Amino acid sequence: MKYEAVIGLEIHCELKTKTKIFCGCATEFGADQNTHVCPVCLGMPGVLPTVNQRVVEFGIKAGLATNCEINKYSKFDRKNYYYPDLPKNWQTSQYDLPIAEHGWVDIDVNGEKKCIRLTRIHMEEDAGKLVHSGTTIKDSNSSNVDYNRTGVPLLEIVSEPDMSSAEEARAYMEKIKAIMEYIDVSNCRMEEGNLRADINVSLRPVGTKELGTRTEMKNINSFKNLEDAINYEIERQTEVLEDGGHIVQETRTYDPARGITLSMRSKENAHDYRYMPEPDLPPIVTSEETIEKYRSELPELPDARRARLEEEFGLSDYDAGIITSSRAMAEYFDAVVATGADAKLAANWIMGDLLKNLNDEGIDISKSPVEAQRLGEMIQLIMKDTISGKIAKKVFKEMWTNTDSPEKIVKDKGLVQITDTKAIEGIVDEVIANNQKAVDDYKSGNKKAIGALVGQVMKASKGKANPQMVNKLLAEKLN
Amino acid sequence: MRLYEKPAHVLHDMLVNKEITSVELTEDVLARIDEVEGDVKAYLTITREEALAQAKAVDEKIARGEEISFLEGIPGAIKDNICTKGIKTTCASKILENFVPPYDATVMTKIKAENPVILGKLNMDEFAMGGSTENSAYHPTCNPWNTECVPGGSSGGSAASVAAGTAIWSLGSDTGGSIRQPASFCGVVGLKPTYGRVSRYGLVAYGSSLDQIGPVTRDVTDCANILNIIAGHDDMDSTSSVAEVPDFTKALVEDVKGLKIGLPKEYFVKGMDPEVEKAIRTAIEKYKEMGAEIVEISLPHTDYAISAYYLIAPAEAATNLQRYDGVNYGERVEGEDLVSMMTNTRTEKFGEEVKRRIVIGNYALSAGYYDAYYLKAMKVRTLVAEDYAKAFEQVDVILAPVAPTTAFKIGEMSGDPLQMYLQDACTVPLNLAGLPGISIPCGMSSKGMPIGMQLIGKALDEENIIRAAYTYEQSQDYHTKMPQLGGNN
């Protein structure tokens, strides 16, 4: 029996508001423990919430950017459960009237486009953070709670179970990340937990409609872990089913160190959240005018930008997809092109040397040591034949640690390309004289032998000779 | 006549005219506390030194020739579910036995701006759940008119202190009658404002959609003056009304000519004490005499109000009380792990009535029961509100009993929670509809216990009920009577 995977994601996206969702405390990341707290977010007796209107605005914008319908009448609800990082022992969330519903986004996997539907987007508050003396609450002698994160606003973005592979799930989460970055509602810093996914995975025999029993993995916070966890879970469930077993509906944790998912076997699987409309907050009523105002404030979104780059600069679909996958990269690209650099060269350099260096050092493109302006200038040196692509690699490397302009680096390091025919001719003659064997090989029909001669010329010119001219001159002289 | 027997507006004038000092007044009330508090037990916390210091400061201000506001220098007390910065706020529960709030409720901020003298915090039914103050985890409060009887509840301390003269004024809270019923039992004036008229920020929540803070006073004049102080929109309370706040003292007019008063037949229930009914009927005749027009009305869903209330209030309470878990404030009872710590804390520190309502509330909200109970109760709530809306098309105010009986004996009903719940039949529907209601004294039983009547207004129309209450009050002398206590009167 062949099985297919059915995957749905619940993505929690932390919003970049200055203050928390129901009080005036700062949301700033990394502050000392319990310094951004007040009676309201500590759930002290007698306190009441007040809604941060920016959160509603961001919720509506996220809905519009993912083709959702906006609920003009929306409300908050209490989701009740006991946990020490939840001061009120309920999470203020949205139950049956979320701010946005019924949307979709397109994803791309190996050139195949697929539409993934969004069930809903709702607003809620984040919980605090537990610091255990052991590894889990169960094996700790003590646990401390940091309430700084309590009440930080989140959007929960729930997909339909429309994905059927880890690649698709990843592409979907990347798309959601890109959209949230573009509309500027979240910093989307995975490492700070700005974007976390709960994954639901189930299997069913290929060709059947009915959904199988699902398992859930919570709080996955990197694309790699997302893919690995899904692949592991598909494999695990396949084995269980092929052995004639049954999948247990449960919450599992993914252990990235071991690359496996483990059953939590907690009572969490039988939660009754006893949802109740939040009596302390009036319903959120949004007018058509407000929705249209927010719609008009939306920037160009990833898909539109990608189409524009293909149209305007003739970039390939693939290149345009990579460039627009993050707002910062797309803006970097635009800034490079704005200097007058050729768009295709710009795309190649960004996707090549720049990204490699950034990834190696874990630097965000917005903080790149080679700024868009300087990369643009360097590309123009290539366009003007001042340097070759090969020399450019050296120049780029130099620019990584040196803040001088590319022109200055080229001049200081003597990296200007030799385009003087006379000068190159001299070197070519010398190489022909000193490499009789390669010359003979070439003349006796081994056309590949010219490569060795080109290499020698480049070596002799310290890589500065214009490679096209070298090829041309060598061919002329040998034929 | 001692100072503690006078209402605040009389004492205010005496302070302005330098006939008395605030220290003299405060000392007189503190002396009264020493004399009778042992019998009445209205207080949970008494802040004697702070009170005298506040009084002294006011006297200095008067001596400097500065003007004083209505409550300035007048001793009052606060129900113990209203957060007072730096003063213990226990909700009469063991779970908050040593809880000192780091902030003031909005009403406290507003009251403090007036420079009154704060005597302390008043006893109540634990977390405001009850109608007799017998559910206090610390001690019951006794009715000053007969210390074998309850003062009513849950604001029993608020009503008993004003009646006994151990406070000139007090603040209470009303979720289903918790200001009006004790005011009626103790022969004082108690007003539950329109939902949203007074900020709930800092009022420890019982039923969030029902709770409202209000004044308990010796007469209607004091009541209107204190409402002026505490009413108004608050940015910290999203449910507080943005409506303009009128000057409620302008409603202190002796005139009910042409006022249409509705009498809901459903409120004159079977099982009502005949003496209570007679007192109310006599008051109705008085209104007729004074020129009001009496209109028979019907509020057909009244019978269902109690059932709806006893699902909605516990449901909200169940979630509101989840925060008391021993984790970051209040009391903690240790356990071997997290769950047992939380369970032990709540098991040991909550009283029986609180637990009862938590269980009912969680049941009504649980999966599979929500639609049948909570949702249905919310629908009934709408019907109750519509009954009033229809009635108010014909009348300006509605007159009704507050409770079916006078104050009952301590222990008489505590074994029968359902019987106790039925006591609220005339007060609960207002909370469901969010309407204002005032309880004023309108008679005494043959056993010498006070009887109160209730005037109900349209939403945000406290003025008409204040006017009707004031007019009646001025035709009587109930508000000048003091109970026999401590052998000195």
PDB file of N, CA and C in Angstrom, chain A residues 39-40 42-51 75 78-84 86-90 137 145 147 267 272-282, chain B residues 83 96 99 102-103 195 200-205 208-209 235-239 315-316 319-325 327-329 338 342 346 362 365-367 370 374:
ATOM      1  N   PRO A  39       1.011  45.164  36.443  1.00  0.00           N
ATOM      2  CA  PRO A  39      -0.087  44.365  37.001  1.00  0.00           C
ATOM      3  C   PRO A  39      -0.922  43.669  35.922  1.00  0.00           C
ATOM      4  N   VAL A  40      -1.137  44.349  34.785  1.00  0.00           N
ATOM      5  CA  VAL A  40      -2.008  43.770  33.759  1.00  0.00           C
ATOM      6  C   VAL A  40      -1.419  42.497  33.173  1.00  0.00           C
ATOM      7  N   LEU A  42       0.862  40.669  34.382  1.00  0.00           N
ATOM      8  CA  LEU A  42       1.109  39.669  35.421  1.00  0.00           C
ATOM      9  C   LEU A  42      -0.200  39.031  35.894  1.00  0.00           C
ATOM     10  N   GLY A  43      -1.325  39.496  35.353  1.00  0.00           N
ATOM     11  CA  GLY A  43      -2.613  38.915  35.721  1.00  0.00           C
ATOM     12  C   GLY A  43      -2.955  39.120  37.185  1.00  0.00           C
ATOM     13  N   MET A  44      -2.558  40.281  37.724  1.00  0.00           N
ATOM     14  CA  MET A  44      -2.864  40.565  39.126  1.00  0.00           C
ATOM     15  C   MET A  44      -4.386  40.631  39.332  1.00  0.00           C
ATOM     16  N   PRO A  45      -4.848  40.391  40.556  1.00  0.00           N
ATOM     17  CA  PRO A  45      -6.279  40.497  40.823  1.00  0.00           C
ATOM     18  C   PRO A  45      -6.781  41.893  40.444  1.00  0.00           C
ATOM     19  N   GLY A  46      -7.887  41.930  39.722  1.00  0.00           N
ATOM     20  CA  GLY A  46      -8.530  43.208  39.440  1.00  0.00           C
ATOM     21  C   GLY A  46      -8.126  43.902  38.161  1.00  0.00           C
ATOM     22  N   VAL A  47      -7.122  43.379  37.461  1.00  0.00           N
ATOM     23  CA  VAL A  47      -6.684  44.095  36.259  1.00  0.00           C
ATOM     24  C   VAL A  47      -7.584  43.769  35.063  1.00  0.00           C
ATOM     25  N   LEU A  48      -7.556  44.661  34.081  1.00  0.00           N
ATOM     26  CA  LEU A  48      -8.357  44.490  32.876  1.00  0.00           C
ATOM     27  C   LEU A  48      -7.477  44.749  31.652  1.00  0.00           C
ATOM     28  N   PRO A  49      -7.785  44.071  30.558  1.00  0.00           N
ATOM     29  CA  PRO A  49      -7.012  44.287  29.333  1.00  0.00           C
ATOM     30  C   PRO A  49      -7.564  45.459  28.521  1.00  0.00           C
ATOM     31  N   THR A  50      -6.691  46.104  27.763  1.00  0.00           N
ATOM     32  CA  THR A  50      -7.156  47.067  26.753  1.00  0.00           C
ATOM     33  C   THR A  50      -6.417  46.717  25.462  1.00  0.00           C
ATOM     34  N   VAL A  51      -7.125  46.773  24.343  1.00  0.00           N
ATOM     35  CA  VAL A  51      -6.539  46.253  23.101  1.00  0.00           C
ATOM     36  C   VAL A  51      -5.612  47.266  22.438  1.00  0.00           C
ATOM     37  N   LYS A  75     -14.119  39.078  17.726  1.00  0.00           N
ATOM     38  CA  LYS A  75     -14.075  39.230  19.183  1.00  0.00           C
ATOM     39  C   LYS A  75     -12.923  38.415  19.764  1.00  0.00           C
ATOM     40  N   ARG A  78     -11.545  33.689  25.787  1.00  0.00           N
ATOM     41  CA  ARG A  78     -10.612  33.119  26.764  1.00  0.00           C
ATOM     42  C   ARG A  78     -10.426  31.640  26.464  1.00  0.00           C
ATOM     43  N   LYS A  79      -9.177  31.236  26.353  1.00  0.00           N
ATOM     44  CA  LYS A  79      -8.851  29.826  26.143  1.00  0.00           C
ATOM     45  C   LYS A  79      -8.230  29.350  27.455  1.00  0.00           C
ATOM     46  N   ASN A  80      -8.976  28.537  28.197  1.00  0.00           N
ATOM     47  CA  ASN A  80      -8.609  28.256  29.581  1.00  0.00           C
ATOM     48  C   ASN A  80      -7.757  27.002  29.742  1.00  0.00           C
ATOM     49  N   TYR A  81      -6.602  27.157  30.338  1.00  0.00           N
ATOM     50  CA  TYR A  81      -5.826  26.001  30.783  1.00  0.00           C
ATOM     51  C   TYR A  81      -4.783  26.475  31.784  1.00  0.00           C
ATOM     52  N   TYR A  82      -4.371  25.560  32.658  1.00  0.00           N
ATOM     53  CA  TYR A  82      -3.447  25.920  33.726  1.00  0.00           C
ATOM     54  C   TYR A  82      -2.007  25.705  33.287  1.00  0.00           C
ATOM     55  N   TYR A  83      -1.197  26.744  33.354  1.00  0.00           N
ATOM     56  CA  TYR A  83       0.237  26.580  33.150  1.00  0.00           C
ATOM     57  C   TYR A  83       0.964  27.752  33.804  1.00  0.00           C
ATOM     58  N   PRO A  84       2.102  27.496  34.439  1.00  0.00           N
ATOM     59  CA  PRO A  84       2.722  28.564  35.224  1.00  0.00           C
ATOM     60  C   PRO A  84       3.172  29.783  34.402  1.00  0.00           C
ATOM     61  N   LEU A  86       1.426  31.197  32.239  1.00  0.00           N
ATOM     62  CA  LEU A  86       0.193  31.864  31.813  1.00  0.00           C
ATOM     63  C   LEU A  86      -0.449  32.482  33.058  1.00  0.00           C
ATOM     64  N   PRO A  87      -0.166  33.747  33.336  1.00  0.00           N
ATOM     65  CA  PRO A  87      -0.540  34.300  34.648  1.00  0.00           C
ATOM     66  C   PRO A  87      -2.029  34.202  34.969  1.00  0.00           C
ATOM     67  N   LYS A  88      -2.889  34.366  33.986  1.00  0.00           N
ATOM     68  CA  LYS A  88      -4.325  34.323  34.270  1.00  0.00           C
ATOM     69  C   LYS A  88      -4.858  32.896  34.185  1.00  0.00           C
ATOM     70  N   ASN A  89      -4.021  31.992  33.725  1.00  0.00           N
ATOM     71  CA  ASN A  89      -4.440  30.618  33.422  1.00  0.00           C
ATOM     72  C   ASN A  89      -5.509  30.572  32.335  1.00  0.00           C
ATOM     73  N   TRP A  90      -5.559  31.624  31.561  1.00  0.00           N
ATOM     74  CA  TRP A  90      -6.211  31.521  30.258  1.00  0.00           C
ATOM     75  C   TRP A  90      -5.392  32.372  29.306  1.00  0.00           C
ATOM     76  N   ILE A 137       9.916  20.451  33.046  1.00  0.00           N
ATOM     77  CA  ILE A 137       9.292  20.828  34.314  1.00  0.00           C
ATOM     78  C   ILE A 137       9.200  19.617  35.244  1.00  0.00           C
ATOM     79  N   VAL A 145       9.815  31.678  36.308  1.00  0.00           N
ATOM     80  CA  VAL A 145       9.071  32.188  35.161  1.00  0.00           C
ATOM     81  C   VAL A 145       9.525  33.601  34.837  1.00  0.00           C
ATOM     82  N   TYR A 147       8.215  36.651  32.838  1.00  0.00           N
ATOM     83  CA  TYR A 147       6.944  37.104  32.257  1.00  0.00           C
ATOM     84  C   TYR A 147       7.117  38.207  31.206  1.00  0.00           C
ATOM     85  N   LYS A 267      -1.386  14.883  29.221  1.00  0.00           N
ATOM     86  CA  LYS A 267      -2.833  15.027  29.189  1.00  0.00           C
ATOM     87  C   LYS A 267      -3.242  16.097  28.183  1.00  0.00           C
ATOM     88  N   ASP A 272      -9.732  20.334  27.261  1.00  0.00           N
ATOM     89  CA  ASP A 272     -10.990  21.033  27.031  1.00  0.00           C
ATOM     90  C   ASP A 272     -10.721  22.478  27.440  1.00  0.00           C
ATOM     91  N   TYR A 273     -10.593  23.347  26.455  1.00  0.00           N
ATOM     92  CA  TYR A 273     -10.192  24.721  26.758  1.00  0.00           C
ATOM     93  C   TYR A 273     -11.333  25.589  27.284  1.00  0.00           C
ATOM     94  N   ARG A 274     -12.541  25.038  27.292  1.00  0.00           N
ATOM     95  CA  ARG A 274     -13.692  25.776  27.829  1.00  0.00           C
ATOM     96  C   ARG A 274     -13.688  27.236  27.354  1.00  0.00           C
ATOM     97  N   TYR A 275     -13.630  27.400  26.044  1.00  0.00           N
ATOM     98  CA  TYR A 275     -13.617  28.754  25.477  1.00  0.00           C
ATOM     99  C   TYR A 275     -14.805  29.578  25.962  1.00  0.00           C
ATOM    100  N   MET A 276     -14.559  30.840  26.186  1.00  0.00           N
ATOM    101  CA  MET A 276     -15.637  31.735  26.588  1.00  0.00           C
ATOM    102  C   MET A 276     -15.363  33.115  26.001  1.00  0.00           C
ATOM    103  N   PRO A 277     -16.379  33.788  25.492  1.00  0.00           N
ATOM    104  CA  PRO A 277     -16.149  35.145  24.987  1.00  0.00           C
ATOM    105  C   PRO A 277     -15.529  36.005  26.089  1.00  0.00           C
ATOM    106  N   GLU A 278     -14.512  36.775  25.768  1.00  0.00           N
ATOM    107  CA  GLU A 278     -13.823  37.606  26.762  1.00  0.00           C
ATOM    108  C   GLU A 278     -14.733  38.765  27.177  1.00  0.00           C
ATOM    109  N   PRO A 279     -15.272  38.723  28.402  1.00  0.00           N
ATOM    110  CA  PRO A 279     -16.227  39.765  28.785  1.00  0.00           C
ATOM    111  C   PRO A 279     -15.577  41.128  29.043  1.00  0.00           C
ATOM    112  N   ASP A 280     -14.269  41.140  29.206  1.00  0.00           N
ATOM    113  CA  ASP A 280     -13.593  42.404  29.510  1.00  0.00           C
ATOM    114  C   ASP A 280     -13.249  43.216  28.276  1.00  0.00           C
ATOM    115  N   LEU A 281     -13.493  42.639  27.086  1.00  0.00           N
ATOM    116  CA  LEU A 281     -13.172  43.363  25.858  1.00  0.00           C
ATOM    117  C   LEU A 281     -14.384  43.423  24.943  1.00  0.00           C
ATOM    118  N   PRO A 282     -14.748  44.618  24.521  1.00  0.00           N
ATOM    119  CA  PRO A 282     -15.865  44.718  23.577  1.00  0.00           C
ATOM    120  C   PRO A 282     -15.466  44.104  22.233  1.00  0.00           C
TER     121      PRO A 282
ATOM    122  N   CYS B  83      -8.983  46.994  44.901  1.00  0.00           N
ATOM    123  CA  CYS B  83      -7.547  47.054  45.158  1.00  0.00           C
ATOM    124  C   CYS B  83      -7.122  48.404  45.716  1.00  0.00           C
ATOM    125  N   LEU B  96      -5.947  34.990  49.277  1.00  0.00           N
ATOM    126  CA  LEU B  96      -5.297  36.306  49.172  1.00  0.00           C
ATOM    127  C   LEU B  96      -5.037  36.881  50.567  1.00  0.00           C
ATOM    128  N   PHE B  99      -2.297  39.407  50.531  1.00  0.00           N
ATOM    129  CA  PHE B  99      -2.045  40.091  49.257  1.00  0.00           C
ATOM    130  C   PHE B  99      -2.145  41.610  49.410  1.00  0.00           C
ATOM    131  N   PRO B 102      -0.043  46.181  44.316  1.00  0.00           N
ATOM    132  CA  PRO B 102       0.948  47.202  43.978  1.00  0.00           C
ATOM    133  C   PRO B 102       0.319  48.403  43.276  1.00  0.00           C
ATOM    134  N   TYR B 103      -0.990  48.383  43.160  1.00  0.00           N
ATOM    135  CA  TYR B 103      -1.650  49.479  42.429  1.00  0.00           C
ATOM    136  C   TYR B 103      -3.021  49.756  43.031  1.00  0.00           C
ATOM    137  N   TYR B 195     -24.019  49.350  34.195  1.00  0.00           N
ATOM    138  CA  TYR B 195     -22.771  48.651  33.855  1.00  0.00           C
ATOM    139  C   TYR B 195     -21.927  49.565  32.966  1.00  0.00           C
ATOM    140  N   ARG B 200     -14.218  49.372  36.343  1.00  0.00           N
ATOM    141  CA  ARG B 200     -13.990  48.144  37.106  1.00  0.00           C
ATOM    142  C   ARG B 200     -12.503  47.857  37.282  1.00  0.00           C
ATOM    143  N   TYR B 201     -11.643  48.737  36.756  1.00  0.00           N
ATOM    144  CA  TYR B 201     -10.210  48.448  36.857  1.00  0.00           C
ATOM    145  C   TYR B 201      -9.787  48.433  38.325  1.00  0.00           C
ATOM    146  N   GLY B 202      -9.287  47.316  38.765  1.00  0.00           N
ATOM    147  CA  GLY B 202      -8.870  47.192  40.161  1.00  0.00           C
ATOM    148  C   GLY B 202      -9.923  46.572  41.064  1.00  0.00           C
ATOM    149  N   LEU B 203     -11.108  46.315  40.505  1.00  0.00           N
ATOM    150  CA  LEU B 203     -12.105  45.542  41.250  1.00  0.00           C
ATOM    151  C   LEU B 203     -11.805  44.074  40.953  1.00  0.00           C
ATOM    152  N   VAL B 204     -11.513  43.305  41.974  1.00  0.00           N
ATOM    153  CA  VAL B 204     -11.193  41.898  41.739  1.00  0.00           C
ATOM    154  C   VAL B 204     -12.423  41.218  41.145  1.00  0.00           C
ATOM    155  N   ALA B 205     -12.241  40.667  39.956  1.00  0.00           N
ATOM    156  CA  ALA B 205     -13.386  40.229  39.162  1.00  0.00           C
ATOM    157  C   ALA B 205     -14.076  39.004  39.744  1.00  0.00           C
ATOM    158  N   SER B 208     -17.350  39.310  35.270  1.00  0.00           N
ATOM    159  CA  SER B 208     -16.880  40.520  34.589  1.00  0.00           C
ATOM    160  C   SER B 208     -17.978  41.288  33.861  1.00  0.00           C
ATOM    161  N   SER B 209     -18.955  40.586  33.315  1.00  0.00           N
ATOM    162  CA  SER B 209     -19.976  41.283  32.533  1.00  0.00           C
ATOM    163  C   SER B 209     -21.111  41.771  33.424  1.00  0.00           C
ATOM    164  N   ASP B 235      -9.721  54.723  30.605  1.00  0.00           N
ATOM    165  CA  ASP B 235      -8.961  54.066  29.533  1.00  0.00           C
ATOM    166  C   ASP B 235      -8.492  52.674  29.919  1.00  0.00           C
ATOM    167  N   MET B 236      -8.415  52.406  31.220  1.00  0.00           N
ATOM    168  CA  MET B 236      -7.949  51.098  31.668  1.00  0.00           C
ATOM    169  C   MET B 236      -9.064  50.042  31.642  1.00  0.00           C
ATOM    170  N   ASP B 237     -10.295  50.481  31.419  1.00  0.00           N
ATOM    171  CA  ASP B 237     -11.433  49.553  31.403  1.00  0.00           C
ATOM    172  C   ASP B 237     -12.163  49.691  30.070  1.00  0.00           C
ATOM    173  N   SER B 238     -11.944  48.726  29.193  1.00  0.00           N
ATOM    174  CA  SER B 238     -12.524  48.784  27.841  1.00  0.00           C
ATOM    175  C   SER B 238     -14.043  48.724  27.868  1.00  0.00           C
ATOM    176  N   THR B 239     -14.625  48.269  28.983  1.00  0.00           N
ATOM    177  CA  THR B 239     -16.082  48.164  29.045  1.00  0.00           C
ATOM    178  C   THR B 239     -16.695  49.393  29.711  1.00  0.00           C
ATOM    179  N   ALA B 315     -19.720  30.912  35.410  1.00  0.00           N
ATOM    180  CA  ALA B 315     -18.838  30.649  34.266  1.00  0.00           C
ATOM    181  C   ALA B 315     -17.742  31.704  34.214  1.00  0.00           C
ATOM    182  N   GLU B 316     -18.141  32.960  34.343  1.00  0.00           N
ATOM    183  CA  GLU B 316     -17.135  34.026  34.333  1.00  0.00           C
ATOM    184  C   GLU B 316     -16.236  33.909  35.558  1.00  0.00           C
ATOM    185  N   THR B 319     -13.408  31.227  35.256  1.00  0.00           N
ATOM    186  CA  THR B 319     -12.182  31.635  34.550  1.00  0.00           C
ATOM    187  C   THR B 319     -11.462  32.741  35.326  1.00  0.00           C
ATOM    188  N   ASN B 320     -12.223  33.686  35.865  1.00  0.00           N
ATOM    189  CA  ASN B 320     -11.577  34.780  36.595  1.00  0.00           C
ATOM    190  C   ASN B 320     -10.753  34.288  37.782  1.00  0.00           C
ATOM    191  N   LEU B 321     -11.193  33.191  38.402  1.00  0.00           N
ATOM    192  CA  LEU B 321     -10.511  32.703  39.598  1.00  0.00           C
ATOM    193  C   LEU B 321      -9.399  31.685  39.296  1.00  0.00           C
ATOM    194  N   GLN B 322      -9.188  31.440  37.986  1.00  0.00           N
ATOM    195  CA  GLN B 322      -8.120  30.498  37.636  1.00  0.00           C
ATOM    196  C   GLN B 322      -6.742  31.031  37.987  1.00  0.00           C
ATOM    197  N   ARG B 323      -6.645  32.370  38.070  1.00  0.00           N
ATOM    198  CA  ARG B 323      -5.317  32.963  38.309  1.00  0.00           C
ATOM    199  C   ARG B 323      -4.790  32.673  39.708  1.00  0.00           C
ATOM    200  N   TYR B 324      -5.673  32.254  40.613  1.00  0.00           N
ATOM    201  CA  TYR B 324      -5.215  31.972  41.976  1.00  0.00           C
ATOM    202  C   TYR B 324      -4.741  30.532  42.019  1.00  0.00           C
ATOM    203  N   ASP B 325      -3.449  30.354  41.764  1.00  0.00           N
ATOM    204  CA  ASP B 325      -2.910  29.001  41.609  1.00  0.00           C
ATOM    205  C   ASP B 325      -1.644  28.791  42.431  1.00  0.00           C
ATOM    206  N   VAL B 327       1.124  30.334  42.043  1.00  0.00           N
ATOM    207  CA  VAL B 327       2.368  30.512  41.285  1.00  0.00           C
ATOM    208  C   VAL B 327       3.056  31.827  41.594  1.00  0.00           C
ATOM    209  N   ASN B 328       2.380  32.959  41.353  1.00  0.00           N
ATOM    210  CA  ASN B 328       3.160  34.193  41.526  1.00  0.00           C
ATOM    211  C   ASN B 328       2.634  35.247  42.492  1.00  0.00           C
ATOM    212  N   TYR B 329       1.501  35.037  43.116  1.00  0.00           N
ATOM    213  CA  TYR B 329       1.104  35.907  44.234  1.00  0.00           C
ATOM    214  C   TYR B 329       0.041  35.168  45.033  1.00  0.00           C
ATOM    215  N   LEU B 338       3.983  20.328  40.195  1.00  0.00           N
ATOM    216  CA  LEU B 338       3.249  21.536  39.850  1.00  0.00           C
ATOM    217  C   LEU B 338       1.744  21.370  40.041  1.00  0.00           C
ATOM    218  N   MET B 342      -0.716  23.348  42.712  1.00  0.00           N
ATOM    219  CA  MET B 342      -1.879  24.161  42.328  1.00  0.00           C
ATOM    220  C   MET B 342      -3.156  23.600  42.968  1.00  0.00           C
ATOM    221  N   ARG B 346      -5.534  25.515  45.830  1.00  0.00           N
ATOM    222  CA  ARG B 346      -6.935  25.865  45.590  1.00  0.00           C
ATOM    223  C   ARG B 346      -7.870  25.084  46.508  1.00  0.00           C
ATOM    224  N   ASN B 362     -17.355  25.819  35.372  1.00  0.00           N
ATOM    225  CA  ASN B 362     -16.576  24.990  34.449  1.00  0.00           C
ATOM    226  C   ASN B 362     -17.447  23.969  33.743  1.00  0.00           C
ATOM    227  N   LEU B 365     -19.267  25.612  30.906  1.00  0.00           N
ATOM    228  CA  LEU B 365     -18.411  26.005  29.779  1.00  0.00           C
ATOM    229  C   LEU B 365     -17.778  24.815  29.082  1.00  0.00           C
ATOM    230  N   SER B 366     -17.945  23.614  29.634  1.00  0.00           N
ATOM    231  CA  SER B 366     -17.175  22.499  29.109  1.00  0.00           C
ATOM    232  C   SER B 366     -17.713  22.045  27.757  1.00  0.00           C
ATOM    233  N   ALA B 367     -16.828  21.417  27.008  1.00  0.00           N
ATOM    234  CA  ALA B 367     -17.165  20.977  25.654  1.00  0.00           C
ATOM    235  C   ALA B 367     -18.411  20.109  25.704  1.00  0.00           C
ATOM    236  N   TYR B 370     -21.568  23.657  26.558  1.00  0.00           N
ATOM    237  CA  TYR B 370     -21.536  25.100  26.354  1.00  0.00           C
ATOM    238  C   TYR B 370     -22.842  25.620  25.743  1.00  0.00           C
ATOM    239  N   TYR B 374     -24.254  27.708  28.878  1.00  0.00           N
ATOM    240  CA  TYR B 374     -23.756  29.075  28.820  1.00  0.00           C
ATOM    241  C   TYR B 374     -24.414  29.873  27.696  1.00  0.00           C
TER     242      TYR B 374
END
